[in-house]
Amino acid sequence: LLINLMFLMLPMFLAQVFWIDRPNRKPRRSSIALGLIGGVTAFFCMMVPFHLTSGYFLDLRMVPLAICLMYGGYSSGLITASIIMMVRLYQGGPGVPSSFFVVACAFLGYMVISRRLPKWTSPNKIIAAVALSLWLSAATLTYAWMIHSDIFYNSLHIRLSLQFAAIQGTATWIITYFIEIIIKNTALRGMLEQSKKMQLVSELAASVSHEVRNPLTVTRGFIQMLKNESLSSEKRTAYIHLALEELDRAESIISDFLNFAKPQLRRLEALDVLQEIRSTADIMTPYATMNQVNITLTLEEGCLVQGEKDKFRQCLVNLAKNAIEAMPEGGTLSFTAGREQAGIVIRVMDTGAGMTKEQVDRLGTPYYSTKDKGTGLGTMVAFSIIQAMKGRISITSSIGKGTCFTITFHST
Ligand code: ADP
Ligand code: MG
């Protein structure tokens, strides 16, 4: 009996492990799979029957059939039933017609409840499954009674039938209970992911509107001042310049957000890490010089990663910009790249202010910035780009000494 129960439980644990993370299956295919699993389970149950009293061999084959009918509909049920019948025919013996009769009863019972089934809540479904299995026990008993009417007066047989009905009912109850729990957990997980996404979206919306409004207000102010006829042409040029700068800022904020919202890489190509870091360093040199920062490069040749050129550069630029900004009194920004045991490893290091552990943990969340004109988007965008490139990013930092961003692309 315990072995039978184990056979019934096993598919559920397997389902937990293999199924749940892949929800996008075609319903048709999964109902066929369910039918096959039910059939195999029933087959195993039939191979190892148990006996309540010597001579009466019983097994729980009807439990998978009832469950496949309940959760997979007719197609699953038919597959399971045909496997059961094939095995039963192969085994032969006087019980074959009885088996056919009970299987037919299973479909009959399912027909009665099938229409209302989708509307039921999970406790009702469990009750329905148990009722179905009790109905099958009753069918077995009825059939036996029709064939040998004397059996009905045989108290041993009646006792066994009742015991069997109780066992089958309990087994069905346990299995459906677990299935309902699994279904509930899966739904809960989906909801959790959804609400995480919603939270991120609302945070993003809040910071977008906040961040874009500032430059717009500033631009509006300058344009308003330009209305003043008596303004000198120098001031006029300066204001226009400032207004344009602010508009550029708004634009770059928006494009940062778009980059974040759409980190999927469209055109994957092999990028030479050495080249990308060199050109990033070139881009950053003026900014670095302005802040008395030296840039050093230690690069190995021939490190290739899959990604999109512009985005990868943007990620490096964002990290480099932060590094430079962390060194207001000057310092060294170093890039290293090379092959290590873990794969291709890129490091962006600075000798700047560093961060506490709490600050490091907050990196990459939108809107976290310690700078006056900061947006808190740089690291967030960098992280999402690395994630889209299937890389990992880790940070070590110590206050006053500096920070190291390590990007690892595992070799596959
Ligand atoms: P922003 O640069 O606009 O502030 P980021 O997302 O790029 O936004 O960075 C968020 C914050 O993380 C920064 O304000 C800064 O406090 C901290 N930070 C990021 N990189 C470094 C670094 N290399 N050294 C020290 N602090 C850093
Ligand atoms: Mg930044």
PDB file of N, CA, C and O in Angstrom, residues 265-272 275-277 279-280 283 305-317 385 389:
ATOM      1  N   LEU A 265      18.485  42.562 -25.793  1.00  0.00           N
ATOM      2  CA  LEU A 265      19.433  42.919 -26.830  1.00  0.00           C
ATOM      3  C   LEU A 265      18.873  42.428 -28.154  1.00  0.00           C
ATOM      4  O   LEU A 265      18.472  41.289 -28.276  1.00  0.00           O
ATOM      5  N   ARG A 266      18.855  43.322 -29.110  1.00  0.00           N
ATOM      6  CA  ARG A 266      18.251  42.946 -30.383  1.00  0.00           C
ATOM      7  C   ARG A 266      19.256  42.275 -31.311  1.00  0.00           C
ATOM      8  O   ARG A 266      19.045  41.207 -31.816  1.00  0.00           O
ATOM      9  N   ARG A 267      20.376  42.962 -31.502  1.00  0.00           N
ATOM     10  CA  ARG A 267      21.359  42.397 -32.433  1.00  0.00           C
ATOM     11  C   ARG A 267      22.538  41.877 -31.610  1.00  0.00           C
ATOM     12  O   ARG A 267      23.418  42.637 -31.253  1.00  0.00           O
ATOM     13  N   LEU A 268      22.528  40.613 -31.328  1.00  0.00           N
ATOM     14  CA  LEU A 268      23.652  40.062 -30.583  1.00  0.00           C
ATOM     15  C   LEU A 268      24.847  39.943 -31.510  1.00  0.00           C
ATOM     16  O   LEU A 268      24.728  39.494 -32.637  1.00  0.00           O
ATOM     17  N   GLU A 269      25.986  40.396 -31.037  1.00  0.00           N
ATOM     18  CA  GLU A 269      27.199  40.206 -31.820  1.00  0.00           C
ATOM     19  C   GLU A 269      28.329  39.915 -30.849  1.00  0.00           C
ATOM     20  O   GLU A 269      28.226  40.175 -29.653  1.00  0.00           O
ATOM     21  N   ALA A 270      29.396  39.379 -31.389  1.00  0.00           N
ATOM     22  CA  ALA A 270      30.556  39.109 -30.546  1.00  0.00           C
ATOM     23  C   ALA A 270      31.308  40.420 -30.346  1.00  0.00           C
ATOM     24  O   ALA A 270      31.651  41.106 -31.310  1.00  0.00           O
ATOM     25  N   LEU A 271      31.496  40.807 -29.102  1.00  0.00           N
ATOM     26  CA  LEU A 271      32.182  42.059 -28.809  1.00  0.00           C
ATOM     27  C   LEU A 271      33.565  41.749 -28.267  1.00  0.00           C
ATOM     28  O   LEU A 271      33.722  40.878 -27.415  1.00  0.00           O
ATOM     29  N   ASP A 272      34.532  42.488 -28.775  1.00  0.00           N
ATOM     30  CA  ASP A 272      35.876  42.340 -28.247  1.00  0.00           C
ATOM     31  C   ASP A 272      36.008  43.250 -27.029  1.00  0.00           C
ATOM     32  O   ASP A 272      35.956  44.465 -27.150  1.00  0.00           O
ATOM     33  N   GLN A 275      38.602  46.066 -27.162  1.00  0.00           N
ATOM     34  CA  GLN A 275      38.235  47.239 -27.970  1.00  0.00           C
ATOM     35  C   GLN A 275      37.204  48.105 -27.269  1.00  0.00           C
ATOM     36  O   GLN A 275      37.326  49.330 -27.241  1.00  0.00           O
ATOM     37  N   GLU A 276      36.198  47.450 -26.700  1.00  0.00           N
ATOM     38  CA  GLU A 276      35.117  48.222 -26.080  1.00  0.00           C
ATOM     39  C   GLU A 276      35.648  49.039 -24.911  1.00  0.00           C
ATOM     40  O   GLU A 276      35.292  50.207 -24.740  1.00  0.00           O
ATOM     41  N   ILE A 277      36.523  48.428 -24.106  1.00  0.00           N
ATOM     42  CA  ILE A 277      37.053  49.165 -22.957  1.00  0.00           C
ATOM     43  C   ILE A 277      37.943  50.302 -23.431  1.00  0.00           C
ATOM     44  O   ILE A 277      37.888  51.414 -22.897  1.00  0.00           O
ATOM     45  N   SER A 279      37.671  52.016 -26.179  1.00  0.00           N
ATOM     46  CA  SER A 279      36.924  53.177 -26.674  1.00  0.00           C
ATOM     47  C   SER A 279      36.152  53.845 -25.539  1.00  0.00           C
ATOM     48  O   SER A 279      35.976  55.073 -25.551  1.00  0.00           O
ATOM     49  N   THR A 280      35.742  53.071 -24.537  1.00  0.00           N
ATOM     50  CA  THR A 280      35.113  53.702 -23.374  1.00  0.00           C
ATOM     51  C   THR A 280      36.110  54.640 -22.693  1.00  0.00           C
ATOM     52  O   THR A 280      35.766  55.775 -22.324  1.00  0.00           O
ATOM     53  N   ILE A 283      36.372  57.768 -24.609  1.00  0.00           N
ATOM     54  CA  ILE A 283      35.225  58.655 -24.388  1.00  0.00           C
ATOM     55  C   ILE A 283      35.369  59.368 -23.048  1.00  0.00           C
ATOM     56  O   ILE A 283      35.047  60.554 -22.928  1.00  0.00           O
ATOM     57  N   VAL A 305      32.679  38.608 -25.804  1.00  0.00           N
ATOM     58  CA  VAL A 305      31.404  38.386 -25.121  1.00  0.00           C
ATOM     59  C   VAL A 305      30.288  38.691 -26.102  1.00  0.00           C
ATOM     60  O   VAL A 305      30.484  39.421 -27.068  1.00  0.00           O
ATOM     61  N   GLN A 306      29.110  38.103 -25.847  1.00  0.00           N
ATOM     62  CA  GLN A 306      27.957  38.340 -26.712  1.00  0.00           C
ATOM     63  C   GLN A 306      27.168  39.534 -26.181  1.00  0.00           C
ATOM     64  O   GLN A 306      26.869  39.597 -24.995  1.00  0.00           O
ATOM     65  N   GLY A 307      26.835  40.453 -27.066  1.00  0.00           N
ATOM     66  CA  GLY A 307      26.054  41.587 -26.596  1.00  0.00           C
ATOM     67  C   GLY A 307      25.833  42.587 -27.699  1.00  0.00           C
ATOM     68  O   GLY A 307      26.054  42.310 -28.876  1.00  0.00           O
ATOM     69  N   GLU A 308      25.369  43.770 -27.301  1.00  0.00           N
ATOM     70  CA  GLU A 308      25.138  44.831 -28.268  1.00  0.00           C
ATOM     71  C   GLU A 308      26.110  45.953 -27.943  1.00  0.00           C
ATOM     72  O   GLU A 308      26.179  46.399 -26.811  1.00  0.00           O
ATOM     73  N   LYS A 309      26.815  46.360 -28.974  1.00  0.00           N
ATOM     74  CA  LYS A 309      27.922  47.289 -28.783  1.00  0.00           C
ATOM     75  C   LYS A 309      27.531  48.534 -27.975  1.00  0.00           C
ATOM     76  O   LYS A 309      28.145  48.840 -26.951  1.00  0.00           O
ATOM     77  N   ASP A 310      26.496  49.221 -28.447  1.00  0.00           N
ATOM     78  CA  ASP A 310      26.145  50.504 -27.816  1.00  0.00           C
ATOM     79  C   ASP A 310      25.802  50.322 -26.350  1.00  0.00           C
ATOM     80  O   ASP A 310      26.195  51.107 -25.497  1.00  0.00           O
ATOM     81  N   LYS A 311      25.041  49.250 -26.080  1.00  0.00           N
ATOM     82  CA  LYS A 311      24.590  49.065 -24.699  1.00  0.00           C
ATOM     83  C   LYS A 311      25.755  48.697 -23.801  1.00  0.00           C
ATOM     84  O   LYS A 311      25.853  49.181 -22.675  1.00  0.00           O
ATOM     85  N   PHE A 312      26.614  47.833 -24.290  1.00  0.00           N
ATOM     86  CA  PHE A 312      27.755  47.427 -23.485  1.00  0.00           C
ATOM     87  C   PHE A 312      28.618  48.652 -23.172  1.00  0.00           C
ATOM     88  O   PHE A 312      29.037  48.854 -22.024  1.00  0.00           O
ATOM     89  N   ARG A 313      28.821  49.494 -24.179  1.00  0.00           N
ATOM     90  CA  ARG A 313      29.611  50.700 -23.936  1.00  0.00           C
ATOM     91  C   ARG A 313      28.927  51.607 -22.941  1.00  0.00           C
ATOM     92  O   ARG A 313      29.564  52.181 -22.061  1.00  0.00           O
ATOM     93  N   GLN A 314      27.613  51.714 -23.095  1.00  0.00           N
ATOM     94  CA  GLN A 314      26.875  52.564 -22.172  1.00  0.00           C
ATOM     95  C   GLN A 314      27.047  52.082 -20.741  1.00  0.00           C
ATOM     96  O   GLN A 314      27.226  52.870 -19.819  1.00  0.00           O
ATOM     97  N   CYS A 315      27.009  50.778 -20.568  1.00  0.00           N
ATOM     98  CA  CYS A 315      27.196  50.208 -19.236  1.00  0.00           C
ATOM     99  C   CYS A 315      28.566  50.582 -18.688  1.00  0.00           C
ATOM    100  O   CYS A 315      28.701  51.057 -17.551  1.00  0.00           O
ATOM    101  N   LEU A 316      29.601  50.414 -19.509  1.00  0.00           N
ATOM    102  CA  LEU A 316      30.951  50.755 -19.049  1.00  0.00           C
ATOM    103  C   LEU A 316      31.072  52.243 -18.755  1.00  0.00           C
ATOM    104  O   LEU A 316      31.685  52.652 -17.766  1.00  0.00           O
ATOM    105  N   VAL A 317      30.459  53.054 -19.618  1.00  0.00           N
ATOM    106  CA  VAL A 317      30.519  54.506 -19.415  1.00  0.00           C
ATOM    107  C   VAL A 317      29.866  54.871 -18.090  1.00  0.00           C
ATOM    108  O   VAL A 317      30.402  55.670 -17.306  1.00  0.00           O
ATOM    109  N   ILE A 385      21.758  45.965 -18.233  1.00  0.00           N
ATOM    110  CA  ILE A 385      22.442  45.580 -19.476  1.00  0.00           C
ATOM    111  C   ILE A 385      23.268  44.309 -19.260  1.00  0.00           C
ATOM    112  O   ILE A 385      23.212  43.366 -20.057  1.00  0.00           O
ATOM    113  N   MET A 389      22.939  40.575 -20.930  1.00  0.00           N
ATOM    114  CA  MET A 389      24.052  39.889 -21.607  1.00  0.00           C
ATOM    115  C   MET A 389      24.411  38.598 -20.889  1.00  0.00           C
ATOM    116  O   MET A 389      25.421  37.982 -21.187  1.00  0.00           O
TER     117      MET A 389
END
